[in-house]
JSON list of C-alpha atoms in Angstrom, two decimals:
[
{"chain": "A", "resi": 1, "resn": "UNK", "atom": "CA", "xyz": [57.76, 13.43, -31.65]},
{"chain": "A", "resi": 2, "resn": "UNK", "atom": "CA", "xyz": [56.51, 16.47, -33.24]},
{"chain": "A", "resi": 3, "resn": "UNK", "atom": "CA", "xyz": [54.06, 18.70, -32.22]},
{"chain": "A", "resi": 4, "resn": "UNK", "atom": "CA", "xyz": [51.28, 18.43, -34.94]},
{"chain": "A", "resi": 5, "resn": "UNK", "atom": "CA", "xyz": [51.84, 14.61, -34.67]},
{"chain": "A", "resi": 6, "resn": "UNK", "atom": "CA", "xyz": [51.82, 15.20, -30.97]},
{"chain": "A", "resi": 7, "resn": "UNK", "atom": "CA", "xyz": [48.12, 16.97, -31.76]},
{"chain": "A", "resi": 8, "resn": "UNK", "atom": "CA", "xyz": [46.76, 14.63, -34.26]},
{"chain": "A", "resi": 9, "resn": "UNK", "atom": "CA", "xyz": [47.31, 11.84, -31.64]},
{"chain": "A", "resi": 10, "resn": "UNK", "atom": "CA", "xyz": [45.60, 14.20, -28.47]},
{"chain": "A", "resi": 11, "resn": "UNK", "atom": "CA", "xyz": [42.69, 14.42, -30.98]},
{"chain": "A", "resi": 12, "resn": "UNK", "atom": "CA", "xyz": [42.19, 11.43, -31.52]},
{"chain": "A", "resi": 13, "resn": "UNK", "atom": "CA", "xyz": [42.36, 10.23, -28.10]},
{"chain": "A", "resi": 14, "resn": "UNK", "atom": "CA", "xyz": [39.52, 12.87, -27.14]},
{"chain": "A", "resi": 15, "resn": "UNK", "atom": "CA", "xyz": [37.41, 11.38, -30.16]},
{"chain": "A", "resi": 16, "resn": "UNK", "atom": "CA", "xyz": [37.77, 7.92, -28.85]},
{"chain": "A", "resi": 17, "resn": "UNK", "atom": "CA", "xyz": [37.05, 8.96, -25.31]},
{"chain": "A", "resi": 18, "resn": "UNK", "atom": "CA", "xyz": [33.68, 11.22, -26.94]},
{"chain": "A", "resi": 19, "resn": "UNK", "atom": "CA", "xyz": [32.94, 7.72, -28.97]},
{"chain": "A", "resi": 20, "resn": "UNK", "atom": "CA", "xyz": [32.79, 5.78, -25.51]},
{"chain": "A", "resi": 21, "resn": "UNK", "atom": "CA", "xyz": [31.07, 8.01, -23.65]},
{"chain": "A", "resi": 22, "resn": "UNK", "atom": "CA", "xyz": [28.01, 8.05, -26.36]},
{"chain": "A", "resi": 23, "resn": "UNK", "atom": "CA", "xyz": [28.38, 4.70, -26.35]},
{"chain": "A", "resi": 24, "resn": "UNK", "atom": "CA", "xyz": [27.72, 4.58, -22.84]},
{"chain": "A", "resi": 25, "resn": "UNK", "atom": "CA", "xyz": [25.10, 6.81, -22.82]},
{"chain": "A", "resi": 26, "resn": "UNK", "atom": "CA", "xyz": [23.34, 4.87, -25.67]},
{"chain": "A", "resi": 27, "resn": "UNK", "atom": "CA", "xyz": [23.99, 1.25, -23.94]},
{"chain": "A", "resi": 28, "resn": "UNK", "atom": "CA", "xyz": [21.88, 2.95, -20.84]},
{"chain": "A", "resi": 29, "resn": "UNK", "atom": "CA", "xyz": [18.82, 3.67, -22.84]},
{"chain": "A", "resi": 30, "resn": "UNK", "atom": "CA", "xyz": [19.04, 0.29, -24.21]},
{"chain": "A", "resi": 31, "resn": "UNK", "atom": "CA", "xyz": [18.71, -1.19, -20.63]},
{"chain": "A", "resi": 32, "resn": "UNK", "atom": "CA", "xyz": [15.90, 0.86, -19.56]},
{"chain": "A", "resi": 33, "resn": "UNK", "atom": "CA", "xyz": [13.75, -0.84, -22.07]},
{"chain": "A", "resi": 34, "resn": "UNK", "atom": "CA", "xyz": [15.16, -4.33, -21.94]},
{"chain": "A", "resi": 35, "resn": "UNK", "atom": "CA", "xyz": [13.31, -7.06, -19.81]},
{"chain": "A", "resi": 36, "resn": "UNK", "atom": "CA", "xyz": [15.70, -10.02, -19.79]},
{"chain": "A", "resi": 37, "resn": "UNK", "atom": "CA", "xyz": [17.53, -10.16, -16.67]},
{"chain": "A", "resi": 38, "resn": "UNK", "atom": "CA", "xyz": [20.30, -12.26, -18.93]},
{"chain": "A", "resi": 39, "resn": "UNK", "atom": "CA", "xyz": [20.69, -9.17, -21.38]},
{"chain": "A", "resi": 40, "resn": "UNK", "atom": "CA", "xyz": [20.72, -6.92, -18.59]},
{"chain": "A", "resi": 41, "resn": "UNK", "atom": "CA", "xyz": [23.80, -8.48, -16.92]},
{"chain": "A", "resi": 42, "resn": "UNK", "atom": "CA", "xyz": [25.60, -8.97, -20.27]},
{"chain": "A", "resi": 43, "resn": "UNK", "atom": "CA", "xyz": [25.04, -5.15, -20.64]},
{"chain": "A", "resi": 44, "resn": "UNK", "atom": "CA", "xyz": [26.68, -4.68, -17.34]},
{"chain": "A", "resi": 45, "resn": "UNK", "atom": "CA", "xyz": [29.57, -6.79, -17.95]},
{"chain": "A", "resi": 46, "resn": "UNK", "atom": "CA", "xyz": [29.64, -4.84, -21.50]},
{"chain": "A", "resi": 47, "resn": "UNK", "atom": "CA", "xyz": [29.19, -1.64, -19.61]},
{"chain": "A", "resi": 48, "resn": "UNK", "atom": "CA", "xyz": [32.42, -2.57, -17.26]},
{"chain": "A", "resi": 49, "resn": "UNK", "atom": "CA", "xyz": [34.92, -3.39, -20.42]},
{"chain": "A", "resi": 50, "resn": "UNK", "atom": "CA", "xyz": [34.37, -0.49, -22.31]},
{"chain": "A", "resi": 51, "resn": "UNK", "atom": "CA", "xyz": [34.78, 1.90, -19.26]},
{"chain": "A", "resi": 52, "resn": "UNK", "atom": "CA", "xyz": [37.78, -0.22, -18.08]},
{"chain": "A", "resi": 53, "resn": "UNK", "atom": "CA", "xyz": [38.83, 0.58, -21.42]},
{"chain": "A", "resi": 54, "resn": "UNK", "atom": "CA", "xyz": [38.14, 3.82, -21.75]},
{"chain": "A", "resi": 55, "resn": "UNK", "atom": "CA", "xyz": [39.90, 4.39, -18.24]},
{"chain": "A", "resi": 56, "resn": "UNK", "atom": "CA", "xyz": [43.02, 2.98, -19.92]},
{"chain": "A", "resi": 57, "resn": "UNK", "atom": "CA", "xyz": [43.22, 4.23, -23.47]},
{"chain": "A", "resi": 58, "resn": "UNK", "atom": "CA", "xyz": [44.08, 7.71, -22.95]},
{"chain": "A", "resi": 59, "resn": "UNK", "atom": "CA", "xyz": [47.19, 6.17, -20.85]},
{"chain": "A", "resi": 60, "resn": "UNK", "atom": "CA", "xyz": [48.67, 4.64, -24.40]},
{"chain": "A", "resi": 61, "resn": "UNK", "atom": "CA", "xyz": [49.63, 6.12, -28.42]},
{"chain": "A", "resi": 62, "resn": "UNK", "atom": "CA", "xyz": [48.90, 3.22, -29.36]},
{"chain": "A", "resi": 63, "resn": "UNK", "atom": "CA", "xyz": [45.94, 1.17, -30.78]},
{"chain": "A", "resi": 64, "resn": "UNK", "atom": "CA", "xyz": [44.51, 3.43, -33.09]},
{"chain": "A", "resi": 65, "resn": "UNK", "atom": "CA", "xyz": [43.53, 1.25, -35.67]},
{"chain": "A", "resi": 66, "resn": "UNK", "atom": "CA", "xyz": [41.91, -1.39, -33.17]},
{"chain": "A", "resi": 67, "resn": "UNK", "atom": "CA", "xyz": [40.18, 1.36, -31.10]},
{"chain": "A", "resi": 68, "resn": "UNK", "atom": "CA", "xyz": [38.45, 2.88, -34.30]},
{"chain": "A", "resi": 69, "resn": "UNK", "atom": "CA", "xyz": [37.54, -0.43, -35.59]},
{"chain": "A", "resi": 70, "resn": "UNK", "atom": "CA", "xyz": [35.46, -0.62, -31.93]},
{"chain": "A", "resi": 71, "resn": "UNK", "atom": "CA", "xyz": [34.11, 2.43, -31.89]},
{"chain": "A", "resi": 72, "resn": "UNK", "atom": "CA", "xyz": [33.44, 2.86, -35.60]},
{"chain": "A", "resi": 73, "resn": "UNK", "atom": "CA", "xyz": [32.29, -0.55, -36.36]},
{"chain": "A", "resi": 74, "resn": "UNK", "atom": "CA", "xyz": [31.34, -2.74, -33.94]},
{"chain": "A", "resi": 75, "resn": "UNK", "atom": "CA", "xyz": [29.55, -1.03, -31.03]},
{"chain": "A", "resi": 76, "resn": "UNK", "atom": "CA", "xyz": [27.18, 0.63, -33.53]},
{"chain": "A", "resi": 77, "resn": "UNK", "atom": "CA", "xyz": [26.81, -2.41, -34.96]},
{"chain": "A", "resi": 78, "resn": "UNK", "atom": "CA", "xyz": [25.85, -3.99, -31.87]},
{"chain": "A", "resi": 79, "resn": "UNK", "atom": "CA", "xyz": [23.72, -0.88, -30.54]},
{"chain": "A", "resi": 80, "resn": "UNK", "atom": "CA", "xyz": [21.40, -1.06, -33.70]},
{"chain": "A", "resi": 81, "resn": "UNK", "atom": "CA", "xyz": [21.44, -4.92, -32.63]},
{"chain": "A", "resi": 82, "resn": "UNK", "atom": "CA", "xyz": [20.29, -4.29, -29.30]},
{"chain": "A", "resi": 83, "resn": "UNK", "atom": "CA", "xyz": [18.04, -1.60, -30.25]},
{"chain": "A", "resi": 84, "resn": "UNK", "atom": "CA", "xyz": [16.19, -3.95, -32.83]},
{"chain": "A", "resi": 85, "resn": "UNK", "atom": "CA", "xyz": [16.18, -6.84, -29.70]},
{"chain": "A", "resi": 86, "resn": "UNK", "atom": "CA", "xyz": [14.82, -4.39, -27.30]},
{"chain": "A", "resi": 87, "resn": "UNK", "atom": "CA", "xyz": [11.94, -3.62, -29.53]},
{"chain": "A", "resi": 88, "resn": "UNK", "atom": "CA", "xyz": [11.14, -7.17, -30.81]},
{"chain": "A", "resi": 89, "resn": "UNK", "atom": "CA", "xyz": [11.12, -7.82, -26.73]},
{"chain": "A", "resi": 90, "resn": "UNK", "atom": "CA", "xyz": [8.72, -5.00, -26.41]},
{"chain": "A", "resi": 91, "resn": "UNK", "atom": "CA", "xyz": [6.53, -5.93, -29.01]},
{"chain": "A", "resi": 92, "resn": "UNK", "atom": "CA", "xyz": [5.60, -8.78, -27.91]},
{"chain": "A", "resi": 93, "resn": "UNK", "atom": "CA", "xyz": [6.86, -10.98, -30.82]},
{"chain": "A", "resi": 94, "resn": "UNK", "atom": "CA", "xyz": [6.99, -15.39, -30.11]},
{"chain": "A", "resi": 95, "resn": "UNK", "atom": "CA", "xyz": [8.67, -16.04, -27.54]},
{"chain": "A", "resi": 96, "resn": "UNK", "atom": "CA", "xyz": [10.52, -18.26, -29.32]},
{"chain": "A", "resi": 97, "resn": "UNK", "atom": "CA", "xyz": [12.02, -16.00, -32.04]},
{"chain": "A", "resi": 98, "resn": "UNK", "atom": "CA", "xyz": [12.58, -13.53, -28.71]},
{"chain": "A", "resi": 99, "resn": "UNK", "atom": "CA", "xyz": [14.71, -16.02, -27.03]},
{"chain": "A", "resi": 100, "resn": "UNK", "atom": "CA", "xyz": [16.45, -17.25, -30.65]},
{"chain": "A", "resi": 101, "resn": "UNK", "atom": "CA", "xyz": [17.35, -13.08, -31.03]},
{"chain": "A", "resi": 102, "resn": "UNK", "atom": "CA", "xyz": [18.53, -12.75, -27.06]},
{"chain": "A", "resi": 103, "resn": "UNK", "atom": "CA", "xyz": [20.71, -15.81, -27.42]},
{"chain": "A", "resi": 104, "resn": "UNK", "atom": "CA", "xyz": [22.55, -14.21, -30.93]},
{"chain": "A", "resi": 105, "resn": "UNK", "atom": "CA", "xyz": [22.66, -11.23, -28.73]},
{"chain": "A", "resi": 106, "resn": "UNK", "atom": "CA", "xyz": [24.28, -12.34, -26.10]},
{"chain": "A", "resi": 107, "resn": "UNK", "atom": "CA", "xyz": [27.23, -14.43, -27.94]},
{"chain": "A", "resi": 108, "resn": "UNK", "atom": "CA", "xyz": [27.59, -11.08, -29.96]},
{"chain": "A", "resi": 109, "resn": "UNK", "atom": "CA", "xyz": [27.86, -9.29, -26.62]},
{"chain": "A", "resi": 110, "resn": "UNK", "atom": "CA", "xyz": [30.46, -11.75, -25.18]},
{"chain": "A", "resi": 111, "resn": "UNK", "atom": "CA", "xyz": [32.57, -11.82, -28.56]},
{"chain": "A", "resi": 112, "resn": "UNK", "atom": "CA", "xyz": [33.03, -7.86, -27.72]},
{"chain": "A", "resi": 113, "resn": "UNK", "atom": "CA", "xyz": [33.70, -8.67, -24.44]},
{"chain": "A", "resi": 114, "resn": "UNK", "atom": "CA", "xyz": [36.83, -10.60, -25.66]},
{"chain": "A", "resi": 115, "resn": "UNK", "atom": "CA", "xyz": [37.24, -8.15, -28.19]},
{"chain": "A", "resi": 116, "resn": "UNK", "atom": "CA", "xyz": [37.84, -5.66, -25.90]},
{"chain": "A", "resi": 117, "resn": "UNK", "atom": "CA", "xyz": [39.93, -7.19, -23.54]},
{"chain": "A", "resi": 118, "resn": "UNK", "atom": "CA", "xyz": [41.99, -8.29, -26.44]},
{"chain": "A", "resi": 119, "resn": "UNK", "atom": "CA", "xyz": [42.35, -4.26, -27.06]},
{"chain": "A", "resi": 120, "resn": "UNK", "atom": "CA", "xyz": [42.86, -3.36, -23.60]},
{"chain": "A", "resi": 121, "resn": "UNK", "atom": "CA", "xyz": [45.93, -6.04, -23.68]},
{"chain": "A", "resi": 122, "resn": "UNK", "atom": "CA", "xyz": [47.45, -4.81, -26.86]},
{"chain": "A", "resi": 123, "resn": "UNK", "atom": "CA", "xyz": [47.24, -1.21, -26.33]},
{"chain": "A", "resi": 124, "resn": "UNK", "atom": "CA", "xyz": [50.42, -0.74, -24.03]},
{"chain": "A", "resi": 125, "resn": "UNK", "atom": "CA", "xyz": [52.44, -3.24, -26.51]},
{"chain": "A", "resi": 126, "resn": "UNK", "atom": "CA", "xyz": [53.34, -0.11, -28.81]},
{"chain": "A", "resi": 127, "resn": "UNK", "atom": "CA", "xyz": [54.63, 1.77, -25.45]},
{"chain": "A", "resi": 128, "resn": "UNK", "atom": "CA", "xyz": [56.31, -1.50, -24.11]},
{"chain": "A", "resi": 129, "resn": "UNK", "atom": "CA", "xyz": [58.22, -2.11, -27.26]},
{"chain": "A", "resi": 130, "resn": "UNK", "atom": "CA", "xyz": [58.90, 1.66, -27.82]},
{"chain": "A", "resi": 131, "resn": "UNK", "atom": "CA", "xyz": [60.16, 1.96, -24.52]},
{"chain": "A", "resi": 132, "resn": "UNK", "atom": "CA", "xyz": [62.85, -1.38, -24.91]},
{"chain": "A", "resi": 133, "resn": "UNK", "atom": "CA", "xyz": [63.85, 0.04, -28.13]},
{"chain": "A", "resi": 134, "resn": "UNK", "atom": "CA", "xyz": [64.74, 3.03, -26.28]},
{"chain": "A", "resi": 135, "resn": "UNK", "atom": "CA", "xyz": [66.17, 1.46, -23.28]},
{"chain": "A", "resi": 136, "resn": "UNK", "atom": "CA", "xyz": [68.75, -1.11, -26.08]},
{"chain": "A", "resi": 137, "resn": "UNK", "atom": "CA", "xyz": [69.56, 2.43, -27.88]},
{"chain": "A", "resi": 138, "resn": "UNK", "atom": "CA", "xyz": [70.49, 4.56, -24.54]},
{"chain": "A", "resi": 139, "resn": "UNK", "atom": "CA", "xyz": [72.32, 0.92, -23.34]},
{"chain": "A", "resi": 140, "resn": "UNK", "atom": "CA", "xyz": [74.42, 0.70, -26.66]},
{"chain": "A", "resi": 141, "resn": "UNK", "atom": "CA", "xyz": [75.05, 4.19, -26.75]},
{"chain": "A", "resi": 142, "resn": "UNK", "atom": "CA", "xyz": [76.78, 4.20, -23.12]},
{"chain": "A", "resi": 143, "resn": "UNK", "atom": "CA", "xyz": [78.49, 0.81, -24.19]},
{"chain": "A", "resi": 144, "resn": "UNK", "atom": "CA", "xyz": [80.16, 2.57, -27.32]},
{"chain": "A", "resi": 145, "resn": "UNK", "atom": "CA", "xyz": [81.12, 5.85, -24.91]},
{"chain": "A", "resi": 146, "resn": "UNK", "atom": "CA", "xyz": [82.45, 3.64, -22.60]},
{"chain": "A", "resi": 147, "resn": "UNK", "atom": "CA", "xyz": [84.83, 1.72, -25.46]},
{"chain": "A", "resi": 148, "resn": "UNK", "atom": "CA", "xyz": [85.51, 4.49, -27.55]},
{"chain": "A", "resi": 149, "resn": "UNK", "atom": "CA", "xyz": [86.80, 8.44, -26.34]},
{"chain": "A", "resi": 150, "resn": "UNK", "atom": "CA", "xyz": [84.47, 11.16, -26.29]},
{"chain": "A", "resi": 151, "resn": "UNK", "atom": "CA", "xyz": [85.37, 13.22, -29.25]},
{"chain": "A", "resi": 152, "resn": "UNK", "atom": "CA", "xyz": [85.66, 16.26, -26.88]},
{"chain": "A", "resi": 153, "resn": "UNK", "atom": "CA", "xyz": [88.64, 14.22, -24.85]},
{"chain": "A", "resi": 154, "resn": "UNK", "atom": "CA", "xyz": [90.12, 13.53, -28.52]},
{"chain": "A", "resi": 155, "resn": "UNK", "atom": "CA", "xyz": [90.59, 17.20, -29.18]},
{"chain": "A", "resi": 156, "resn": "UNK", "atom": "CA", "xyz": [91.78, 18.03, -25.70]},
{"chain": "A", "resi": 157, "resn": "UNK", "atom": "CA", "xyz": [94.33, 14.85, -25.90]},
{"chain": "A", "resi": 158, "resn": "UNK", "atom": "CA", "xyz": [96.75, 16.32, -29.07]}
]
């Protein structure tokens, strides 16, 4: 691999691992001002995936695409979401339109659950396939040196 790649791919691991940890911080401010003990716990589980995933991703080159879709898209998405629910809760609105917004919230919240752990799966996939390519090339490689002469013991044989 070569070394600018080898950058460009270090860089954007430290901007994914930067996007978490403002996600983070923003998901915390969000739960100071939420009421719902059901949103709360959702948060938490929320909370857990993306620093289980965050924990991971640096491991892996791979998942680029899916990780800035997350980061990019969807958690801002959902922290303008939450923001909006936490001040429709503090407002004081019906409590039926508050508990017809929590329950959107919370399916939203558990689809990036799964989202996430769908991520977290697929991110070593790249490594795991890289890594049997590499393992079938070194394994033909010694099969062909082991059925054919060395090209050095060629010249030393005449």
């Amino acid at each position: 691999m070569s070394e600018t790649k080898t950058e460009s791919i270090e860089e954007k691991k430290a901007e994914h691992l930067e996007k978490a940890a403002k996600t983070l911080t923003s998901l915390y401010r969000h739960m100071d001002k939420i009421r719902s003990a059901r949103v709360i716990r959702k948060l938490e589980q929320l909370i857990d995936r993306i620093k289980d995933l965050r924990d991971t991703q640096y491991l892996f080159d791979s998942g680029e695409y899916e990780l800035d879709r997350l980061y990019d898209r969807y958690l801002p998405y959902l922290d303008l979401v939450i923001g909006n629910y936490a001040e429709i809760e503090e407002t004081g609105h019906d409590p039926s339109e508050v508990e017809r917004v929590r329950e959107k919230l919370i399916k939203a919240i558990d689809t990036l659950i799964d989202a996430i752990l769908t991520i977290r799966d697929i991110l070593p996939q790249d490594e795991i396939s890289s890594a049997k390519a590499e393992a079938a090339a070194r394994k033909k490689k010694e099969e062909l040196d082991r059925m054919f002469p060395r090209i050095d013991e060629i010249k030393n044989f005449g």
